[in-house]
Tab-separated table of C-alpha atoms in Angstrom:
chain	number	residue	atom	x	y	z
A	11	UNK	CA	-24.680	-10.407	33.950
A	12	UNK	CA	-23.641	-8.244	31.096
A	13	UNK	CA	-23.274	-9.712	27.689
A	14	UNK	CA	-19.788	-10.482	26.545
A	15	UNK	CA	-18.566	-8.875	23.483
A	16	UNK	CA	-19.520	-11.260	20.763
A	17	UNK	CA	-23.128	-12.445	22.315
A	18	UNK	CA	-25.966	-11.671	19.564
A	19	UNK	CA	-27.261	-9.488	21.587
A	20	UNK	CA	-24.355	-7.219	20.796
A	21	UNK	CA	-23.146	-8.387	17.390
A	22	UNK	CA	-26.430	-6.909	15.993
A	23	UNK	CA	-28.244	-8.536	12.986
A	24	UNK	CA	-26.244	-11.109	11.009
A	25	UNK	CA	-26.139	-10.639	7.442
A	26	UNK	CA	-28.557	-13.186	5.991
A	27	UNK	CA	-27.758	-14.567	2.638
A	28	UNK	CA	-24.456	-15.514	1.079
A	29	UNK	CA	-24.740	-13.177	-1.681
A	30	UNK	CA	-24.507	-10.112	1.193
A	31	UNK	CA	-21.047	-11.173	1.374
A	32	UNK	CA	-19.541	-11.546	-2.013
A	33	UNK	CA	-19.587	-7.260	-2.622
A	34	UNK	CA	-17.058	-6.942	0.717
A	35	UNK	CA	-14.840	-9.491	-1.037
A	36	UNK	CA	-15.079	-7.564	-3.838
A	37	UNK	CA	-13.721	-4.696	-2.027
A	38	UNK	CA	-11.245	-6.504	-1.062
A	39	UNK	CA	-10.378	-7.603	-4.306
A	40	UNK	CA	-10.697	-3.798	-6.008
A	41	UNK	CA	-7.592	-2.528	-3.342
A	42	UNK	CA	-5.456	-5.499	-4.196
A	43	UNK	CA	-6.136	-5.440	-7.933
A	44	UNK	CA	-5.824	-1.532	-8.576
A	45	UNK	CA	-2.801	-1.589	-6.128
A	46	UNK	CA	-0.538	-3.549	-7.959
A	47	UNK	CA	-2.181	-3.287	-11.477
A	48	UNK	CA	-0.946	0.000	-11.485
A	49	UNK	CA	2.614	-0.462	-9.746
A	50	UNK	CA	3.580	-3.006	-12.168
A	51	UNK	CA	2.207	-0.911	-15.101
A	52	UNK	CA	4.769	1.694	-14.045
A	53	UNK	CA	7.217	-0.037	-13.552
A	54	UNK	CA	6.981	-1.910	-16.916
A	55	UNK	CA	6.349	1.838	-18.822
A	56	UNK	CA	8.623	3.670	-16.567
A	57	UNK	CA	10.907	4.513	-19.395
A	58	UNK	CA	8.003	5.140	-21.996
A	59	UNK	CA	6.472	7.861	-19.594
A	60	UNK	CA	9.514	9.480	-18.740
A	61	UNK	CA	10.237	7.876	-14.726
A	62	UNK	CA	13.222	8.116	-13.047
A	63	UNK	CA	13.909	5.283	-10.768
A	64	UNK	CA	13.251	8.376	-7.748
A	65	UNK	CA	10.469	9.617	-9.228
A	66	UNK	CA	9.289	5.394	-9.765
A	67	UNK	CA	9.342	5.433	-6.270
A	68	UNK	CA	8.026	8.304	-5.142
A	69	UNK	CA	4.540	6.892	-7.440
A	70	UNK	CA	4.995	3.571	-6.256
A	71	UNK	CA	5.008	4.627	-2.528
A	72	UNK	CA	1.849	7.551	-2.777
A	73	UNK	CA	-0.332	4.467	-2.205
A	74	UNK	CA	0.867	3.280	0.470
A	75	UNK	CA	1.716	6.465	2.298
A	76	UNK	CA	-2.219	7.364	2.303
A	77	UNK	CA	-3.275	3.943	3.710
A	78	UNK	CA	-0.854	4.210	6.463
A	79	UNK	CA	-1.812	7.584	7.238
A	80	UNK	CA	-5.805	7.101	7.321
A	81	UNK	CA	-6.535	3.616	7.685
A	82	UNK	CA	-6.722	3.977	11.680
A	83	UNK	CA	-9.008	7.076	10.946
A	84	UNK	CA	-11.616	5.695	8.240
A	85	UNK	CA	-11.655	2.219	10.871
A	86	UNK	CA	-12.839	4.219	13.554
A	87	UNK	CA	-15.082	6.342	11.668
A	88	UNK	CA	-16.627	3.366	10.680
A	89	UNK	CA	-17.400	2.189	14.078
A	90	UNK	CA	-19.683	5.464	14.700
A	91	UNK	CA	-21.167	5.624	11.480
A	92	UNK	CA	-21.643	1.792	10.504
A	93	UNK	CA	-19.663	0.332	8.225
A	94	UNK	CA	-21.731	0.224	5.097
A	95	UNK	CA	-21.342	3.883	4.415
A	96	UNK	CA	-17.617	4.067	4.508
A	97	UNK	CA	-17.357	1.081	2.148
A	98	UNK	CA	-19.920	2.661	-0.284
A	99	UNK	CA	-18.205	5.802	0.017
A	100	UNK	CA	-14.594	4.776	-0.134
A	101	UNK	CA	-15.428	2.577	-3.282
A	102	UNK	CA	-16.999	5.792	-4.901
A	103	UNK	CA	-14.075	8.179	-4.179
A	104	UNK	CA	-11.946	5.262	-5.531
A	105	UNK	CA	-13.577	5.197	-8.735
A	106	UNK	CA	-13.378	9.070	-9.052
A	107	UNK	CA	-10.022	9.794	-7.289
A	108	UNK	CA	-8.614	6.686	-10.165
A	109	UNK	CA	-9.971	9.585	-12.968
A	110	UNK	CA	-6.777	11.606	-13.041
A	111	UNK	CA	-4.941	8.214	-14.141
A	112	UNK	CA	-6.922	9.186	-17.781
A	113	UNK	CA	-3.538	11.534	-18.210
A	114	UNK	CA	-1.371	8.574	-17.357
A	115	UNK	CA	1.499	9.775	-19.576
A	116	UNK	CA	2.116	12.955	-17.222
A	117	UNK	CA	3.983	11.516	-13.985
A	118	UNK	CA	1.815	14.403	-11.621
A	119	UNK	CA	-1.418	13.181	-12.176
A	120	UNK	CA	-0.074	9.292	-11.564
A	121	UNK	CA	0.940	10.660	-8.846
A	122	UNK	CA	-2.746	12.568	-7.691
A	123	UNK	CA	-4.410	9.386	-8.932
A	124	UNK	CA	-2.126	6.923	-6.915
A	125	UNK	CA	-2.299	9.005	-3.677
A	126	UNK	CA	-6.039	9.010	-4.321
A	127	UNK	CA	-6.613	5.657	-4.814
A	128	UNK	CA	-4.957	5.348	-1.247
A	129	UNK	CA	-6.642	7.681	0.224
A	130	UNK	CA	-9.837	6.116	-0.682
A	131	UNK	CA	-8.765	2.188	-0.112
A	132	UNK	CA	-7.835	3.428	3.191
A	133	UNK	CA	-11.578	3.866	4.166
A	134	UNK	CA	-13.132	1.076	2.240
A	135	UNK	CA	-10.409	-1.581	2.889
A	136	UNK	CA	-10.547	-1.677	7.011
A	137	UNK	CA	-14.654	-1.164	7.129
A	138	UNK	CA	-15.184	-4.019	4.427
A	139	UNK	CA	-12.725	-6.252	7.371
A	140	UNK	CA	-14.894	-5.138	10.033
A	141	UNK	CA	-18.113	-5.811	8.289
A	142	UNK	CA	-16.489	-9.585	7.562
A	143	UNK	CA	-15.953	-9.945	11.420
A	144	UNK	CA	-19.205	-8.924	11.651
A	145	UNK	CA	-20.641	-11.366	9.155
A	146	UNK	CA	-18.883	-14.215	11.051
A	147	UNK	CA	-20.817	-13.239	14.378
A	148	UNK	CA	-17.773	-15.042	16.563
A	149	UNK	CA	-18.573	-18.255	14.546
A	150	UNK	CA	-17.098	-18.272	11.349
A	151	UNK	CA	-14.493	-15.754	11.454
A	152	UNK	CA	-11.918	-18.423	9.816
A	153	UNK	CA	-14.069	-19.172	6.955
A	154	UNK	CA	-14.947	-15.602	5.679
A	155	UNK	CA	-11.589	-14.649	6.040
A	156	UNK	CA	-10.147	-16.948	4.273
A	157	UNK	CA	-12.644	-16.068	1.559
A	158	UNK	CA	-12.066	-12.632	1.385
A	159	UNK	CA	-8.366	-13.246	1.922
A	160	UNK	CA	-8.494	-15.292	-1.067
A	161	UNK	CA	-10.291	-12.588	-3.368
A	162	UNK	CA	-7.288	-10.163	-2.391
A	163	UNK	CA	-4.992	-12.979	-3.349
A	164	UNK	CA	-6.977	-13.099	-6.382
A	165	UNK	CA	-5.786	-9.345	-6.921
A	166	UNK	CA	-2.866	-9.730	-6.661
A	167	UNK	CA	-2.106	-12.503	-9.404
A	168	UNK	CA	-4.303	-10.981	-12.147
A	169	UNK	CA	-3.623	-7.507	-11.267
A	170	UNK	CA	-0.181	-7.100	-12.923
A	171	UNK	CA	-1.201	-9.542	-16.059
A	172	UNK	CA	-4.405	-8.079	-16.813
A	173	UNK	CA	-3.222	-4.460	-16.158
A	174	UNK	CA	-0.466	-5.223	-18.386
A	175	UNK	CA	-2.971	-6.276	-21.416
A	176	UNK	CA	-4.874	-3.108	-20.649
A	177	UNK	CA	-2.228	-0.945	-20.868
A	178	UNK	CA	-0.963	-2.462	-23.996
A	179	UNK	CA	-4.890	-2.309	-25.488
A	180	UNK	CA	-5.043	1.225	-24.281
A	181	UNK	CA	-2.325	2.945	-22.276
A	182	UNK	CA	-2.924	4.013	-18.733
A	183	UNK	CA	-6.015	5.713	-19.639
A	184	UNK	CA	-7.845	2.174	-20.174
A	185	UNK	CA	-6.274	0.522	-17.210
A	186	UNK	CA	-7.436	3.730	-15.078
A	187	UNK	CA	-10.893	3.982	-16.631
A	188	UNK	CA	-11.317	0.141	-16.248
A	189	UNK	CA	-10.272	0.502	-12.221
A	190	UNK	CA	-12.910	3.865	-12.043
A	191	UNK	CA	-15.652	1.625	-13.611
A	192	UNK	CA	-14.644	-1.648	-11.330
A	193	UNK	CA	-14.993	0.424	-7.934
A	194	UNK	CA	-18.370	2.140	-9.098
A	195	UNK	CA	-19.866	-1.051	-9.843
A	196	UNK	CA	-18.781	-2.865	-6.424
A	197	UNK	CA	-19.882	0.371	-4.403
A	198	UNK	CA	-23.455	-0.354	-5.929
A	199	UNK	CA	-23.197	-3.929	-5.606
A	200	UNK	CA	-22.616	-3.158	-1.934
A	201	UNK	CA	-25.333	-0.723	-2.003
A	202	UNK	CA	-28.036	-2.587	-2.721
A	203	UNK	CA	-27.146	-5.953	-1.230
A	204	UNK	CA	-25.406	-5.980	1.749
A	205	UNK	CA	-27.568	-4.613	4.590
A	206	UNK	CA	-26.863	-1.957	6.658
A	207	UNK	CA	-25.717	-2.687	10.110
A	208	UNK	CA	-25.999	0.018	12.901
A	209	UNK	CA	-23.577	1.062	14.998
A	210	UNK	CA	-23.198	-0.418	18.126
A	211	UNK	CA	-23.050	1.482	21.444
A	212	UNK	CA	-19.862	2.740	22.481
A	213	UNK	CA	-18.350	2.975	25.996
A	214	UNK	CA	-16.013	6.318	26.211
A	215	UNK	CA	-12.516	5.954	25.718
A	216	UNK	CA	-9.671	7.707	27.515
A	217	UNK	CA	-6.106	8.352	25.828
A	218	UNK	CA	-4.672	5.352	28.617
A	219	UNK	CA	-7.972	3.174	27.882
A	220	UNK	CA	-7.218	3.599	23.654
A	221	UNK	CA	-3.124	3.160	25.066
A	222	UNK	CA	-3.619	-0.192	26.743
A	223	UNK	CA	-6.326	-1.708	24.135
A	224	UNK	CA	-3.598	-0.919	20.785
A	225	UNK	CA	-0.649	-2.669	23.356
A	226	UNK	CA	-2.964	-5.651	24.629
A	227	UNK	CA	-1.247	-9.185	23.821
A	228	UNK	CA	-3.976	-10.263	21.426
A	229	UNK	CA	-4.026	-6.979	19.294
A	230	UNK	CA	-0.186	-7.078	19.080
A	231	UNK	CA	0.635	-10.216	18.084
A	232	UNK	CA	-1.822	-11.190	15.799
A	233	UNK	CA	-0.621	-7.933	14.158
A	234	UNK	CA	2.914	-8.570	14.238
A	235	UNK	CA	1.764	-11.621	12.537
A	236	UNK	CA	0.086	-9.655	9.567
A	237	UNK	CA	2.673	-7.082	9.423
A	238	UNK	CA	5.992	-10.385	9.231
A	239	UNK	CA	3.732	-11.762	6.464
A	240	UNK	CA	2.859	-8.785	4.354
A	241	UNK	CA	6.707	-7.838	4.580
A	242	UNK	CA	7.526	-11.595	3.382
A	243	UNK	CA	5.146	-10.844	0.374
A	244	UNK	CA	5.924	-7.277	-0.504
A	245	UNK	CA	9.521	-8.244	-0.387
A	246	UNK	CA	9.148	-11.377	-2.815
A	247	UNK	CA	6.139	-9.655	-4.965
A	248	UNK	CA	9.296	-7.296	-5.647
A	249	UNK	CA	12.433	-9.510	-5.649
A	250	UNK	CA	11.717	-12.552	-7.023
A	251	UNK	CA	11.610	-11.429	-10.557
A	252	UNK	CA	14.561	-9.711	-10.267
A	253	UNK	CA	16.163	-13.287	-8.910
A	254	UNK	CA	14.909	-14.616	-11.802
A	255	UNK	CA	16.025	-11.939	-14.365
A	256	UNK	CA	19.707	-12.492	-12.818
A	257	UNK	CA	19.484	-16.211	-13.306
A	258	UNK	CA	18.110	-15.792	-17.419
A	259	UNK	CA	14.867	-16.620	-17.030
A	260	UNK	CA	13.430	-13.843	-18.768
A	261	UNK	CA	10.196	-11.110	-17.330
A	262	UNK	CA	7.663	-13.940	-17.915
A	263	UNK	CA	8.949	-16.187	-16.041
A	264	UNK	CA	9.665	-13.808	-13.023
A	265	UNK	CA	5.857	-12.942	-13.368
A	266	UNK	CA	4.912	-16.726	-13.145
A	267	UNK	CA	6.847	-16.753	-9.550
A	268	UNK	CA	4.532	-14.445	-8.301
A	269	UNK	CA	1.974	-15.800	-9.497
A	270	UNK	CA	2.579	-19.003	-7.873
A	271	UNK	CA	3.196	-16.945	-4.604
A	272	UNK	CA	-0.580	-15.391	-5.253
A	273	UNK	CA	-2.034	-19.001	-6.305
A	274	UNK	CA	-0.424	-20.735	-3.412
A	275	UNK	CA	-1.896	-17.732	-0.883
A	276	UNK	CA	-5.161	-17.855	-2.769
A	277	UNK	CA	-6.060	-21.513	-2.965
A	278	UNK	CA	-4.682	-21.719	1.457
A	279	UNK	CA	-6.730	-19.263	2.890
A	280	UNK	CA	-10.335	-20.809	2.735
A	281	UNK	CA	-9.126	-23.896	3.409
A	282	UNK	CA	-7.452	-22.868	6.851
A	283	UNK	CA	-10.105	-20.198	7.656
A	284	UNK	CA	-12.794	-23.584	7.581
A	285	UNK	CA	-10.295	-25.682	9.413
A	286	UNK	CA	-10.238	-23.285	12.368
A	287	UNK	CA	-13.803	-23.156	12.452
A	288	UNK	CA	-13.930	-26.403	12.852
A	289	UNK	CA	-11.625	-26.460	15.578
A	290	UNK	CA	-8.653	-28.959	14.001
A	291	UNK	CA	-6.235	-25.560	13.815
A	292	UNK	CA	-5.764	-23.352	16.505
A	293	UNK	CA	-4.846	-19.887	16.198
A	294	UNK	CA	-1.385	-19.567	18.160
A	295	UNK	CA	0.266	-22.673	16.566
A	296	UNK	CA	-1.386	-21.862	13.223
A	297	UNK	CA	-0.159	-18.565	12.948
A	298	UNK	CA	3.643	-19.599	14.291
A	299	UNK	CA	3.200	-22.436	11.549
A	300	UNK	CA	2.263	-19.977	8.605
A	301	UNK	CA	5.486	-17.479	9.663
A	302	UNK	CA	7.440	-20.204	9.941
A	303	UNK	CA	6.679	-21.217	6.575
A	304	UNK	CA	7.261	-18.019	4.856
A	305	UNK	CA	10.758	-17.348	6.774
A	306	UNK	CA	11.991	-20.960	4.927
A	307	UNK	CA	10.874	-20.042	2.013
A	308	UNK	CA	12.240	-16.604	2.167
A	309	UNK	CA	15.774	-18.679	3.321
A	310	UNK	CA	15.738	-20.861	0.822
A	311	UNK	CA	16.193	-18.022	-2.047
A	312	UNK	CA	18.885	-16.752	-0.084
A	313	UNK	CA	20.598	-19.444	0.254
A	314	UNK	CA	20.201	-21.248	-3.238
A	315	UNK	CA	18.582	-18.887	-5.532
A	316	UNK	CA	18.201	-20.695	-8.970
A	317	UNK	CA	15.175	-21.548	-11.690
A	318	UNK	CA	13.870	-24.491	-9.399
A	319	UNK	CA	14.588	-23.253	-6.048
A	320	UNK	CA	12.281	-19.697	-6.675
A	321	UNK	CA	9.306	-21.500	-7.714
A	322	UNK	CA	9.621	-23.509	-4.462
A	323	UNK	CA	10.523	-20.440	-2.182
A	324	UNK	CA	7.271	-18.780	-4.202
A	325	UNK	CA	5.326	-21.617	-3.310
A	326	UNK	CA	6.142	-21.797	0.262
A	327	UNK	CA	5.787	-18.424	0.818
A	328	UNK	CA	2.296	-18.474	-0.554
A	329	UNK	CA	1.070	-20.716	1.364
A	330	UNK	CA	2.721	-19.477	4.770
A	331	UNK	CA	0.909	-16.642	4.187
A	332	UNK	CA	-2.164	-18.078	3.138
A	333	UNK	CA	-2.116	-19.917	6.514
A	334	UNK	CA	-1.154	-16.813	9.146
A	335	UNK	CA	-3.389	-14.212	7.287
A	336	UNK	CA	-6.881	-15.428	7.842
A	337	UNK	CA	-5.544	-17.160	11.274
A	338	UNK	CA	-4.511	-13.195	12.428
A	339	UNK	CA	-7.627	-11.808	11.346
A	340	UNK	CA	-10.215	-14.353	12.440
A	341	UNK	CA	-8.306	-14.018	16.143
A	342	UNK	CA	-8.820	-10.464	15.694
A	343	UNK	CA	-12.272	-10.501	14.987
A	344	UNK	CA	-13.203	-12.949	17.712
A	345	UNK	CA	-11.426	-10.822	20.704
A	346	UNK	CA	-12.356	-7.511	19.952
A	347	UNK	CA	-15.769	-6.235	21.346
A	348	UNK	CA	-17.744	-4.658	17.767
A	349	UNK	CA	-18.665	-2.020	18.901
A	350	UNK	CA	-14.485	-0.647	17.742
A	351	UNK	CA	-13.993	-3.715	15.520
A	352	UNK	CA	-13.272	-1.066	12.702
A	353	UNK	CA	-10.765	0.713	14.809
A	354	UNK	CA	-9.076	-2.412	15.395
A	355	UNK	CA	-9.247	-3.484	11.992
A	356	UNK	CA	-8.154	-0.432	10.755
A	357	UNK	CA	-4.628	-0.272	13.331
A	358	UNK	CA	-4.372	-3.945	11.896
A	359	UNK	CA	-4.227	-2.709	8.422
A	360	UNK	CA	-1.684	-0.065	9.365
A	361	UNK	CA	0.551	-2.941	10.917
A	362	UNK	CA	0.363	-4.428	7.278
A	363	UNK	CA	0.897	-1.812	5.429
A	364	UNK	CA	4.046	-1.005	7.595
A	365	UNK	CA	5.105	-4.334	6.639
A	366	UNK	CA	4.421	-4.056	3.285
A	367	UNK	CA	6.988	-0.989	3.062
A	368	UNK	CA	9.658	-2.199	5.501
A	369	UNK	CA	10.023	-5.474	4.137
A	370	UNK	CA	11.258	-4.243	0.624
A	371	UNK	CA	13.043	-1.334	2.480
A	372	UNK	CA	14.924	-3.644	4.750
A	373	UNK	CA	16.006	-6.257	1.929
A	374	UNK	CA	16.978	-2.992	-0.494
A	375	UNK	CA	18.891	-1.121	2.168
A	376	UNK	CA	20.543	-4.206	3.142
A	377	UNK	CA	21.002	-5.847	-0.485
A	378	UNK	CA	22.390	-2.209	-1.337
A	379	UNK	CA	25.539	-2.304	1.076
A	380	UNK	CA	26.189	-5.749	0.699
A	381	UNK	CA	24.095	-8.242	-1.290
A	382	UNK	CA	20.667	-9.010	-2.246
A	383	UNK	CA	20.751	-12.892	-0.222
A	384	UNK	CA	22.099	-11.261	2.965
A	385	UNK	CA	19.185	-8.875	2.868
A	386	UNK	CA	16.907	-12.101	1.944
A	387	UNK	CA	18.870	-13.737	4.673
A	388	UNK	CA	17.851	-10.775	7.523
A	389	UNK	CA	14.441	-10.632	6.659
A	390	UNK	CA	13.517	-14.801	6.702
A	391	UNK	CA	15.129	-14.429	10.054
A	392	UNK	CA	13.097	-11.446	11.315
A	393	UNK	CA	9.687	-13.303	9.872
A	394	UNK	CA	10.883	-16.202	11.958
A	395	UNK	CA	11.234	-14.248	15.313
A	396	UNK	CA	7.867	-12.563	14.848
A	397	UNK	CA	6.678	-16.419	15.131
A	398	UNK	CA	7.796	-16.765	18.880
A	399	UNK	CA	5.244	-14.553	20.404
A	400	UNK	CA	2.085	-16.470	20.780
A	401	UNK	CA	-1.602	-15.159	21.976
A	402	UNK	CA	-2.404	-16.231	25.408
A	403	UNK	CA	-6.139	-16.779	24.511
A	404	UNK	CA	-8.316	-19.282	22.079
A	405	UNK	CA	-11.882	-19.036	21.184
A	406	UNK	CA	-12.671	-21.113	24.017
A	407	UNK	CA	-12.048	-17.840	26.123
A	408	UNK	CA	-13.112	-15.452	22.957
A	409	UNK	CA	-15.874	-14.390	25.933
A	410	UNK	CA	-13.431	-12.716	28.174
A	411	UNK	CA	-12.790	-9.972	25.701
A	412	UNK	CA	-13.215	-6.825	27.010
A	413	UNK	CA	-14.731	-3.881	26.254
């Protein structure tokens, strides 16, 4: 009898220590940090440097277009070269792709540094998941995901203040220098302590084999899952300070709502990830739970939007997504077979990142030809329908995944 998928005898060596772990949260947390250090810099000095409101987001959206473009690529590649060497790598061309960003005045090389930053988050980002999976062996996916979902939460609520006190210390040439020197030091943190795992022997794919494995019920919806979450937080990361700026509360306290959205996200995730370890969540009702969550919280801005009511909304919609994330990705990682965890990791990531930009997209489009709680309105009720699908597997059947 063969071995199923997430046997040791095909996981390969575990990672031994704790340590080996922190440097792939720190990955995690370089992406989220540099993402939207930089996007709210811009948008804070967009009249300073000369932006247009086009040209804003034309530099806001280089990011993103590389990830969604080459995330799928780097996660395979990192299935056939082991994962290690596209994080180390990916971290490196971070740090020197961020160098242009030293001319931060001139919108062109923003705009080189931004779509190189993608370029090179899109290869460290979705092997640094697949090494986590790996880490878990099929045991503790929950738990390390919630960790390193929690460092990217981390990211994201001291990545627009501290980028902010950078700028103001030094311009865009500190905050970019400061980003260069972050990602060099995690690629040789990663370097030297987290091992290298091999490759694991792969089974050849035809076009209908990769066709039916991307379209399989437990890739799709725990990425639909992802994807209705990340659009939930894009969307408020974006429009809950400008709720707050129409109600007079001023930029600082728009910035605290999303920070309460990050802290709410950041302080959820481990605490799920452990409980579905230890078997008091499961996955399917977890993950309708977390959408669920977000899609009220989401409503409730659209329905009452005042100074209370978007601390609330930030709050729920932190922690709905602080519940579904790990929940997606630990389901992931515990029903694909390793040997194309990165693959799958990396199609994951593009379902986010498609989120990410159609979430704001949807609520702007909508918000532009009507008004801004209608297009709140559309997308809590689109979050809530992605929470009807559920997987038809647990971890008690994690075995039957196939190759």
């Amino acid at each position: 009898m063969s071995p199923s998928p997430l046997s040791p005898t095909r996981l390969g060596p575990r990672l031994g220590a704790a340590t080996s772990s922190a440097p792939l949260y720190a990955a995690g947390f370089v992406t989220a940090f540099g993402a939207h250090s930089i996007a709210a810099g811009m948008g804070a000095q967009s009249e300073n440097i000369g932006l247009t409101l086009h040209t804003l987001g034309l530099l806001l959206a280089a990011y993103d277009i590389s990830e969604v473009f080459l995330k799928p690529i780097f996660g395979a590649l990192s299935d056939r070269t082991g994962t290690k060497p596209v994080i180390v790598g990916g971290l490196l061309a971070f740090a020197v792709l961020s160098l242009p960003g030293l001319w931060g005045s001139d919108p062109l090389m923003l705009g080189l540094a931004r779509l190189g930053q993608g370029a090179a988050a899109s290869a460290f980002s979705p092997a640094a998941s697949a090494m986590v999976a790996r880490r878990a062996g099929g045991k503790k996916a929950g738990t390390y995901f919630g960790r390193y979902g929690s460092w990217k939460s981390l990211g994201y609520v001291i990545g627009p203040l501290l980028g902010a006190g950078l700028i103001l210390a030094g311009g865009f040439t500190l905050l970019f220098a400061a980003l260069s020197v972050l990602a060099a030091v995690a690629a040789v943190w990663v370097l030297i302590c987290v091992p290298h795992l091999d490759p694991l022997p792969r089974q050849r794919y035809t076009v209908i084999d990769l066709a039916r494995q991307v379209t399989e019920r437990r890739f799709l919806v725990p990425t639909l899952v992802l994807a209705a979450s990340t659009a939930a937080m894009g969307s408020a990361i974006g429009f809950l300070p400008a709720l707050a700026a129409q109600h007079g509360m001023g930029p600082v306290a728009g910035t605290a709502t999303v920070s309460v959205l990050a802290i709410a996200s950041l302080l959820v995730q481990p605490r799920i990830g452990a409980l579905r370890d230890q078997e008091r969540i499961g996955d399917s009702h977890g993950m309708t739970t977390g959408l669920l969550l977000t899609a009220s919280g989401v409503a409730l801005i659209a329905l009452v939007p005042g100074p209370v009511t978007l601390f609330i909304s930030a709050a729920a919609i932190g922690a709905g997504i602080g519940i579904s994330t790990p929940l997606g990705f630990a389901h992931l990682a515990e029903t694909t077979p390793p040997e194309r965890m990165g693959r799958t990791m990396g199609s994951a990531e593009l379902g986010r990142e498609l989120g990410d930009a159609g979430g704001p997209l949807l609520v702007g489009g909508i918000a532009t030809v009507s008004a801004l709680p209608l297009g709140l309105g559309a997308l809590a009720l689109l979050v809530a329908a992605a929470s009807l699908p559920r997987v038809t597997g647990n971890r008690a059947r994690r075995s039957q995944a196939e190759t």
